[in-house]
Amino acid sequence: MAPAPSPPQPNASVYSALPATADVVIIGGGVMGTSIAFHLAEAGVRDIVVVERGELGGGSSGKPIGGVRAQFSDPLNIELGLRSLRAFEDFPVRPGADIGLDTVGYLFLLTGARQAAEFEESVRTQNRLGVPSRMIGPREARALCPYLDTDGLVAAAHCPADGHARPALVVHGYARAAARAGVVFAPRTAVTGMDTAGDRVTVVHTDRGPIACSTVVCAAGAWSARIGALAGVDLPVRPLRRQLAFTVPLVPAAPRIPFTIDFASSAYFHNSDDGLLFGLADPAEAEGFDTTWTPHWLDLFRAVARQRAPALADMETSGGWAGLYEVTPDHNALIGRAATAVNFLYATGFSGHGFLQAPAVGEIVRDLHLGRRPCVDVAPLGADRFRAGSAKRPEAHVV
């Protein structure tokens, strides 16, 4: 089963010329960059240029299906996830696009007493913030996902408000609305350098020419460390390949199941068109920008499946996909304004959570640019938290 074809790009006329000047240059045309562009334009900011080295949504946002959830342990991540879930639900109205949202819920499978205790504490925090998650037993987990073998399963955490959507549809929904508001998109345009004067970036250089600007926003995902370095800003982001696979069409059709995760192994599976999608984080994966899909990683998934969901272990697959996580030392995002270049904003390093947090982060970067108090206080996510003696952000529910 091949991924669905990419939706049409915004009106091609917006690509015809690269402006020599801009108020805001956004580097990165994925879900984060397009969300930021939309929210800035909606707020009345003009002269915005989005520079993308490939095609819109062609980097990490190109994955066929992305999970959306508010089941986290850190209250800040819960807030970002919950605010974004509401925005995804409203997407057909604002900005106005079908994104294939399927609210099937998330189901975390827990195989140890310590895991269960940690998730119980997280559920209490989530409930306090308005997330309708709850702890359930193995029998109820199997009722939600009939593929499960409950042997060794201690408990599960379930939230019916979570689910998954199509990242490419979100990217192009934001981009089309932003283009209608005058945002210029420059795909196939690589950033090659930056000029600075004092504590400000003054020019972004590209392989299609320079753009003098007032503000730069780095939303370059796995490539953000390189972009930050051009402005003298340290963004500790490293690229890490993640792979997934699709089954052949299933007959009879697969039951509608939650986005199901075996938390100890990170193996996950959920519905995808007329089959299932499988994924797993290979613990031996070396960092790098290679996005070659290598089917042998499926052996790791099948080994987990034989214990937790045996029927999946022998299902025939028909190809897959590899993309990049943008990982930080504590697996939490970098959002803020650089101290060394005061007109350099960044939203990156989401460590697998970028798609599901993109709507809220678009609002936040808009507010930072306009000098408003952000809707969510993201000061703890500043990149300077990794300096000696600074506290890292806690997040237990990393997949």
Short mmCIF file of C-alpha atoms in Angstrom, two decimals:
data_model
loop_
_atom_site.label_atom_id
_atom_site.label_comp_id
_atom_site.label_asym_id
_atom_site.label_seq_id
_atom_site.Cartn_x
_atom_site.Cartn_y
_atom_site.Cartn_z
CA MET A 1 0.00 0.00 0.00
CA ALA A 2 1.60 3.25 -1.07
CA PRO A 3 1.14 6.50 0.87
CA ALA A 4 -1.61 8.73 -0.45
CA PRO A 5 -0.41 11.16 -3.12
CA SER A 6 0.45 14.65 -1.92
CA PRO A 7 -2.31 17.21 -2.26
CA PRO A 8 -1.76 20.04 -4.74
CA GLN A 9 0.65 22.78 -3.75
CA PRO A 10 -0.59 26.33 -3.16
CA ASN A 11 -1.07 28.47 -6.25
CA ALA A 12 2.12 28.15 -8.30
CA SER A 13 2.16 31.91 -8.91
CA VAL A 14 3.40 32.48 -5.38
CA TYR A 15 6.66 30.75 -6.42
CA SER A 16 7.37 32.97 -9.42
CA ALA A 17 9.90 35.30 -7.79
CA LEU A 18 11.88 35.40 -4.57
CA PRO A 19 11.32 38.74 -2.81
CA ALA A 20 14.41 40.78 -2.04
CA THR A 21 12.95 41.87 1.31
CA ALA A 22 10.53 40.46 3.84
CA ASP A 23 9.24 41.24 7.28
CA VAL A 24 9.47 37.58 8.30
CA VAL A 25 11.48 34.75 6.72
CA ILE A 26 10.38 31.31 7.91
CA ILE A 27 12.91 28.57 7.21
CA GLY A 28 11.15 25.24 6.78
CA GLY A 29 8.00 24.41 4.83
CA GLY A 30 6.74 21.52 6.92
CA VAL A 31 3.83 21.45 9.31
CA MET A 32 5.56 23.81 11.76
CA GLY A 33 6.59 26.40 9.19
CA THR A 34 3.22 26.44 7.45
CA SER A 35 1.33 26.66 10.76
CA ILE A 36 3.48 29.61 11.79
CA ALA A 37 2.95 31.28 8.40
CA PHE A 38 -0.82 30.82 8.63
CA HIS A 39 -1.10 32.18 12.17
CA LEU A 40 1.12 35.19 11.43
CA ALA A 41 -0.82 36.04 8.26
CA GLU A 42 -4.14 35.58 10.03
CA ALA A 43 -2.96 38.12 12.61
CA GLY A 44 -2.25 40.66 9.90
CA VAL A 45 1.51 40.24 9.46
CA ARG A 46 2.48 40.94 5.87
CA ASP A 47 5.58 40.27 3.75
CA ILE A 48 6.14 36.70 4.92
CA VAL A 49 8.35 34.33 2.94
CA VAL A 50 8.57 30.59 3.67
CA VAL A 51 11.81 29.07 2.38
CA GLU A 52 11.90 25.29 1.94
CA ARG A 53 14.89 23.30 0.67
CA GLY A 54 12.66 20.69 -0.98
CA GLU A 55 8.91 20.55 -1.45
CA LEU A 56 6.36 21.64 1.14
CA GLY A 57 5.90 18.84 3.64
CA GLY A 58 8.71 16.87 2.04
CA GLY A 59 10.76 16.43 5.22
CA SER A 60 9.57 14.96 8.51
CA SER A 61 6.02 16.18 7.80
CA GLY A 62 5.81 13.89 4.81
CA LYS A 63 4.88 10.86 6.89
CA PRO A 64 1.65 9.22 5.73
CA ILE A 65 -0.21 9.36 9.07
CA GLY A 66 0.56 11.30 12.23
CA GLY A 67 -0.74 10.67 15.71
CA VAL A 68 -2.46 13.46 17.64
CA ARG A 69 -2.71 13.22 21.40
CA ALA A 70 -2.60 15.01 24.71
CA GLN A 71 -1.42 11.99 26.71
CA PHE A 72 1.86 13.27 28.10
CA SER A 73 3.38 13.45 31.56
CA ASP A 74 4.65 17.05 31.42
CA PRO A 75 1.84 19.61 31.92
CA LEU A 76 3.38 21.84 29.26
CA ASN A 77 3.23 19.09 26.63
CA ILE A 78 -0.31 18.24 27.73
CA GLU A 79 -1.37 21.85 27.17
CA LEU A 80 0.27 21.99 23.74
CA GLY A 81 -1.31 18.69 22.73
CA LEU A 82 -4.79 19.56 24.01
CA ARG A 83 -4.83 23.01 22.39
CA SER A 84 -3.70 21.45 19.12
CA LEU A 85 -6.32 18.69 19.28
CA ARG A 86 -9.02 21.35 19.45
CA ALA A 87 -7.48 23.11 16.45
CA PHE A 88 -7.37 19.86 14.45
CA GLU A 89 -11.06 19.30 15.19
CA ASP A 90 -11.79 22.82 13.92
CA PHE A 91 -9.53 22.50 10.85
CA PRO A 92 -12.39 22.14 8.31
CA VAL A 93 -13.52 25.62 9.38
CA ARG A 94 -10.17 27.24 10.24
CA PRO A 95 -8.16 27.35 8.06
CA GLY A 96 -10.61 25.25 6.03
CA ALA A 97 -9.43 21.79 4.93
CA ASP A 98 -10.18 18.12 5.44
CA ILE A 99 -7.19 16.55 7.19
CA GLY A 100 -8.43 12.98 7.54
CA LEU A 101 -8.79 13.31 11.30
CA ASP A 102 -9.86 10.00 12.85
CA THR A 103 -10.55 10.16 16.56
CA VAL A 104 -9.87 6.53 17.36
CA GLY A 105 -8.08 7.21 20.64
CA TYR A 106 -4.60 6.30 21.87
CA LEU A 107 -3.95 3.12 23.81
CA PHE A 108 -0.68 2.74 25.73
CA LEU A 109 0.02 -0.88 26.74
CA LEU A 110 1.87 -1.23 30.04
CA THR A 111 3.78 -4.32 31.09
CA GLY A 112 5.28 -3.36 34.44
CA ALA A 113 4.05 -2.07 37.79
CA ARG A 114 6.35 0.95 37.64
CA GLN A 115 5.07 1.86 34.17
CA ALA A 116 1.50 1.61 35.39
CA ALA A 117 2.20 3.79 38.42
CA GLU A 118 3.85 6.46 36.28
CA PHE A 119 0.96 6.48 33.83
CA GLU A 120 -1.55 6.66 36.70
CA GLU A 121 0.17 9.82 37.90
CA SER A 122 0.16 11.23 34.37
CA VAL A 123 -3.54 10.48 33.94
CA ARG A 124 -4.27 12.43 37.11
CA THR A 125 -2.35 15.39 35.67
CA GLN A 126 -4.08 15.05 32.31
CA ASN A 127 -7.52 14.91 33.91
CA ARG A 128 -6.78 18.02 35.95
CA LEU A 129 -6.01 19.84 32.68
CA GLY A 130 -9.14 18.62 30.90
CA VAL A 131 -7.91 15.50 29.07
CA PRO A 132 -10.44 12.60 29.30
CA SER A 133 -7.83 9.86 29.69
CA ARG A 134 -8.13 6.95 32.11
CA MET A 135 -6.43 3.79 33.23
CA ILE A 136 -8.03 0.52 32.14
CA GLY A 137 -7.38 -3.17 32.66
CA PRO A 138 -6.12 -5.76 30.16
CA ARG A 139 -9.61 -7.09 29.39
CA GLU A 140 -10.92 -3.65 28.39
CA ALA A 141 -7.76 -2.99 26.40
CA ARG A 142 -8.40 -6.12 24.37
CA ALA A 143 -12.01 -5.08 23.82
CA LEU A 144 -10.69 -1.86 22.28
CA CYS A 145 -8.02 -3.67 20.25
CA PRO A 146 -8.94 -7.30 19.49
CA TYR A 147 -5.44 -8.07 18.17
CA LEU A 148 -3.98 -8.00 21.69
CA ASP A 149 -2.66 -10.92 23.68
CA THR A 150 -3.03 -9.74 27.28
CA ASP A 151 -0.50 -12.17 28.73
CA GLY A 152 1.95 -10.04 30.71
CA LEU A 153 -0.13 -6.90 30.28
CA VAL A 154 -0.51 -5.09 33.61
CA ALA A 155 -2.69 -2.16 32.57
CA ALA A 156 -3.25 0.35 29.79
CA ALA A 157 -3.88 4.08 29.47
CA HIS A 158 -6.58 5.16 27.05
CA CYS A 159 -7.84 8.52 25.81
CA PRO A 160 -10.74 8.47 23.34
CA ALA A 161 -10.11 12.09 22.25
CA ASP A 162 -6.77 11.24 20.61
CA GLY A 163 -6.28 9.73 17.18
CA HIS A 164 -4.46 10.40 13.92
CA ALA A 165 -4.62 12.62 10.84
CA ARG A 166 -2.80 13.16 7.53
CA PRO A 167 0.20 15.50 7.94
CA ALA A 168 0.38 16.29 4.22
CA LEU A 169 -3.23 17.50 4.29
CA VAL A 170 -2.46 19.70 7.30
CA VAL A 171 0.64 21.19 5.65
CA HIS A 172 -1.21 22.06 2.45
CA GLY A 173 -4.31 23.24 4.29
CA TYR A 174 -2.22 25.76 6.22
CA ALA A 175 -0.19 26.66 3.12
CA ARG A 176 -3.19 27.32 0.89
CA ALA A 177 -4.80 29.57 3.50
CA ALA A 178 -1.51 31.40 4.09
CA ALA A 179 -0.98 31.86 0.34
CA ARG A 180 -4.45 33.38 0.04
CA ALA A 181 -3.37 35.89 2.70
CA GLY A 182 -0.27 36.84 0.70
CA VAL A 183 2.44 34.57 2.10
CA VAL A 184 5.11 33.73 -0.49
CA PHE A 185 6.32 30.13 -0.57
CA ALA A 186 9.76 29.37 -1.98
CA PRO A 187 10.23 25.60 -2.35
CA ARG A 188 13.39 24.09 -3.75
CA THR A 189 15.27 26.99 -2.18
CA ALA A 190 18.18 26.28 0.17
CA VAL A 191 19.44 28.66 2.84
CA THR A 192 23.17 29.14 2.40
CA GLY A 193 24.07 31.80 4.95
CA MET A 194 23.00 34.74 7.09
CA ASP A 195 24.32 38.25 7.64
CA THR A 196 24.20 39.71 11.12
CA ALA A 197 24.70 43.18 12.53
CA GLY A 198 25.10 43.42 16.28
CA ASP A 199 22.47 41.16 17.83
CA ARG A 200 20.26 40.90 14.75
CA VAL A 201 20.05 38.86 11.57
CA THR A 202 19.75 41.26 8.65
CA VAL A 203 19.88 39.05 5.56
CA VAL A 204 19.06 35.42 4.80
CA HIS A 205 21.08 34.15 1.83
CA THR A 206 19.65 31.43 -0.38
CA ASP A 207 20.75 29.69 -3.55
CA ARG A 208 18.19 31.85 -5.35
CA GLY A 209 19.35 35.14 -3.90
CA PRO A 210 19.36 37.14 -0.63
CA ILE A 211 16.34 38.25 1.40
CA ALA A 212 16.76 41.23 3.71
CA CYS A 213 14.47 40.72 6.68
CA SER A 214 13.33 41.96 10.06
CA THR A 215 12.68 38.54 11.66
CA VAL A 216 13.85 34.99 11.02
CA VAL A 217 11.98 31.92 12.24
CA CYS A 218 13.76 28.57 12.23
CA ALA A 219 11.29 25.73 11.71
CA ALA A 220 13.76 23.54 9.85
CA GLY A 221 13.20 20.34 11.81
CA ALA A 222 16.11 17.91 11.68
CA TRP A 223 18.22 20.52 9.84
CA SER A 224 17.78 23.19 12.53
CA ALA A 225 21.23 22.88 14.10
CA ARG A 226 22.76 23.86 10.75
CA ILE A 227 20.37 26.80 10.33
CA GLY A 228 20.96 28.02 13.86
CA ALA A 229 24.73 27.89 13.39
CA LEU A 230 24.42 30.32 10.45
CA ALA A 231 23.07 32.91 12.89
CA GLY A 232 25.38 31.96 15.76
CA VAL A 233 22.52 30.28 17.63
CA ASP A 234 23.02 26.87 19.28
CA LEU A 235 20.05 24.61 18.60
CA PRO A 236 20.92 21.13 19.93
CA VAL A 237 18.91 19.09 17.44
CA ARG A 238 20.10 15.83 15.89
CA PRO A 239 18.45 13.78 13.12
CA LEU A 240 17.32 10.22 13.80
CA ARG A 241 15.68 7.93 11.25
CA ARG A 242 12.34 6.30 12.06
CA GLN A 243 10.69 3.71 9.82
CA LEU A 244 7.21 2.34 9.29
CA ALA A 245 5.49 -0.20 7.06
CA PHE A 246 2.06 -0.84 5.55
CA THR A 247 0.28 -4.15 5.35
CA VAL A 248 -1.35 -5.30 2.15
CA PRO A 249 -5.14 -4.71 2.04
CA LEU A 250 -6.73 -6.94 4.67
CA VAL A 251 -9.65 -9.27 3.96
CA PRO A 252 -11.72 -9.23 6.04
CA ALA A 253 -11.09 -5.57 6.83
CA ALA A 254 -9.25 -4.70 10.01
CA PRO A 255 -11.44 -3.60 12.93
CA ARG A 256 -11.30 0.10 13.80
CA ILE A 257 -8.73 0.22 16.58
CA PRO A 258 -6.98 2.87 18.65
CA PHE A 259 -3.47 4.08 17.89
CA THR A 260 -1.94 1.26 19.95
CA ILE A 261 1.55 1.45 21.48
CA ASP A 262 3.47 -1.21 23.37
CA PHE A 263 5.22 1.33 25.57
CA ALA A 264 8.19 -0.79 26.65
CA SER A 265 9.29 -1.55 23.07
CA SER A 266 7.81 1.54 21.30
CA ALA A 267 6.14 -0.79 18.75
CA TYR A 268 2.89 0.71 17.49
CA PHE A 269 0.15 -0.03 14.99
CA HIS A 270 -3.12 1.47 13.79
CA ASN A 271 -5.51 1.54 10.86
CA SER A 272 -4.32 2.92 7.54
CA ASP A 273 -6.70 2.98 4.57
CA ASP A 274 -7.57 -0.70 3.91
CA GLY A 275 -4.89 -2.22 6.14
CA LEU A 276 -2.65 -1.46 9.09
CA LEU A 277 0.44 0.65 9.64
CA PHE A 278 3.34 -0.70 11.74
CA GLY A 279 6.10 1.29 13.41
CA LEU A 280 8.90 0.91 15.93
CA ALA A 281 11.91 2.90 17.09
CA ASP A 282 15.07 0.88 16.43
CA PRO A 283 17.23 1.39 19.56
CA ALA A 284 20.38 0.75 17.50
CA GLU A 285 19.60 3.47 14.93
CA ALA A 286 22.56 5.83 14.46
CA GLU A 287 21.88 9.52 14.03
CA GLY A 288 22.11 10.94 10.53
CA PHE A 289 20.12 12.24 7.59
CA ASP A 290 19.69 8.91 5.78
CA THR A 291 16.02 8.30 4.95
CA THR A 292 16.46 5.03 3.07
CA TRP A 293 13.76 2.54 3.98
CA THR A 294 15.34 -0.76 5.04
CA PRO A 295 12.79 -3.60 5.47
CA HIS A 296 14.96 -5.58 7.91
CA TRP A 297 13.88 -3.34 10.81
CA LEU A 298 10.50 -5.09 10.52
CA ASP A 299 12.07 -8.11 12.22
CA LEU A 300 12.17 -6.04 15.42
CA PHE A 301 8.49 -5.18 15.11
CA ARG A 302 7.49 -8.76 14.36
CA ALA A 303 9.38 -10.02 17.41
CA VAL A 304 7.35 -7.70 19.65
CA ALA A 305 4.12 -8.51 17.81
CA ARG A 306 4.52 -12.25 18.43
CA GLN A 307 4.24 -11.53 22.14
CA ARG A 308 1.74 -8.69 22.21
CA ALA A 309 -0.40 -8.98 19.03
CA PRO A 310 0.41 -12.35 17.40
CA ALA A 311 -1.86 -11.96 14.37
CA LEU A 312 0.23 -8.99 13.22
CA ALA A 313 3.53 -10.90 13.24
CA ASP A 314 2.89 -12.74 9.98
CA MET A 315 0.90 -10.11 8.12
CA GLU A 316 2.24 -9.39 4.65
CA THR A 317 3.54 -5.87 4.11
CA SER A 318 3.71 -3.87 0.89
CA GLY A 319 6.46 -1.35 1.42
CA GLY A 320 7.07 1.41 3.87
CA TRP A 321 8.56 4.79 4.57
CA ALA A 322 11.46 6.34 6.48
CA GLY A 323 11.64 9.85 7.87
CA LEU A 324 13.56 11.88 10.42
CA TYR A 325 12.84 12.66 14.03
CA GLU A 326 14.42 15.92 15.20
CA VAL A 327 15.71 14.94 18.62
CA THR A 328 16.90 17.10 21.53
CA PRO A 329 18.82 15.90 24.61
CA ASP A 330 15.64 15.71 26.72
CA HIS A 331 13.20 14.79 23.90
CA ASN A 332 11.33 18.07 24.30
CA ALA A 333 10.87 20.93 21.88
CA LEU A 334 12.92 24.09 21.49
CA ILE A 335 10.63 27.11 21.26
CA GLY A 336 11.64 30.70 21.86
CA ARG A 337 13.70 33.71 20.90
CA ALA A 338 17.49 33.51 20.70
CA ALA A 339 19.43 35.53 23.26
CA THR A 340 22.33 36.15 20.87
CA ALA A 341 20.20 37.14 17.87
CA VAL A 342 17.08 38.80 19.20
CA ASN A 343 15.13 38.67 15.92
CA PHE A 344 15.80 34.94 15.48
CA LEU A 345 12.86 32.81 16.67
CA TYR A 346 12.86 29.01 16.66
CA ALA A 347 10.36 26.17 16.89
CA THR A 348 12.10 22.85 16.43
CA GLY A 349 13.42 19.70 18.10
CA PHE A 350 10.00 18.21 18.81
CA SER A 351 11.37 14.66 19.02
CA GLY A 352 8.37 13.09 17.30
CA HIS A 353 5.74 15.43 18.75
CA GLY A 354 5.93 18.25 16.21
CA PHE A 355 2.95 17.33 14.08
CA LEU A 356 0.61 16.95 17.01
CA GLN A 357 1.75 20.23 18.61
CA ALA A 358 1.97 22.34 15.43
CA PRO A 359 -1.30 24.28 15.71
CA ALA A 360 -0.53 25.50 19.23
CA VAL A 361 3.08 26.28 18.35
CA GLY A 362 1.96 28.34 15.36
CA GLU A 363 -0.07 30.50 17.75
CA ILE A 364 2.84 30.77 20.17
CA VAL A 365 5.39 31.88 17.58
CA ARG A 366 2.85 34.40 16.28
CA ASP A 367 2.56 35.83 19.79
CA LEU A 368 6.33 35.90 20.31
CA HIS A 369 6.78 37.81 17.05
CA LEU A 370 4.05 40.31 17.93
CA GLY A 371 5.33 40.84 21.47
CA ARG A 372 2.26 39.30 23.08
CA ARG A 373 2.13 36.95 26.02
CA PRO A 374 1.85 33.49 24.41
CA CYS A 375 -1.28 31.43 24.93
CA VAL A 376 0.96 28.82 26.60
CA ASP A 377 4.06 29.78 28.58
CA VAL A 378 6.91 28.13 26.69
CA ALA A 379 9.76 29.85 28.52
CA PRO A 380 10.89 26.46 29.94
CA LEU A 381 11.40 25.22 26.35
CA GLY A 382 14.09 27.78 25.53
CA ALA A 383 17.21 26.34 23.93
CA ASP A 384 19.39 27.75 26.70
CA ARG A 385 18.00 25.20 29.17
CA PHE A 386 20.85 22.86 28.26
CA ARG A 387 23.54 25.14 29.61
CA ALA A 388 25.51 23.76 32.55
CA GLY A 389 23.34 23.76 35.64
CA SER A 390 20.07 24.36 33.81
CA ALA A 391 17.18 21.94 34.32
CA LYS A 392 16.01 19.73 31.47
CA ARG A 393 12.32 19.24 30.85
CA PRO A 394 10.83 15.95 32.06
CA GLU A 395 8.70 13.86 29.71
CA ALA A 396 8.02 10.21 30.38
CA HIS A 397 5.74 9.43 27.45
CA VAL A 398 8.30 9.52 24.67
CA VAL A 399 7.69 7.14 21.76
#
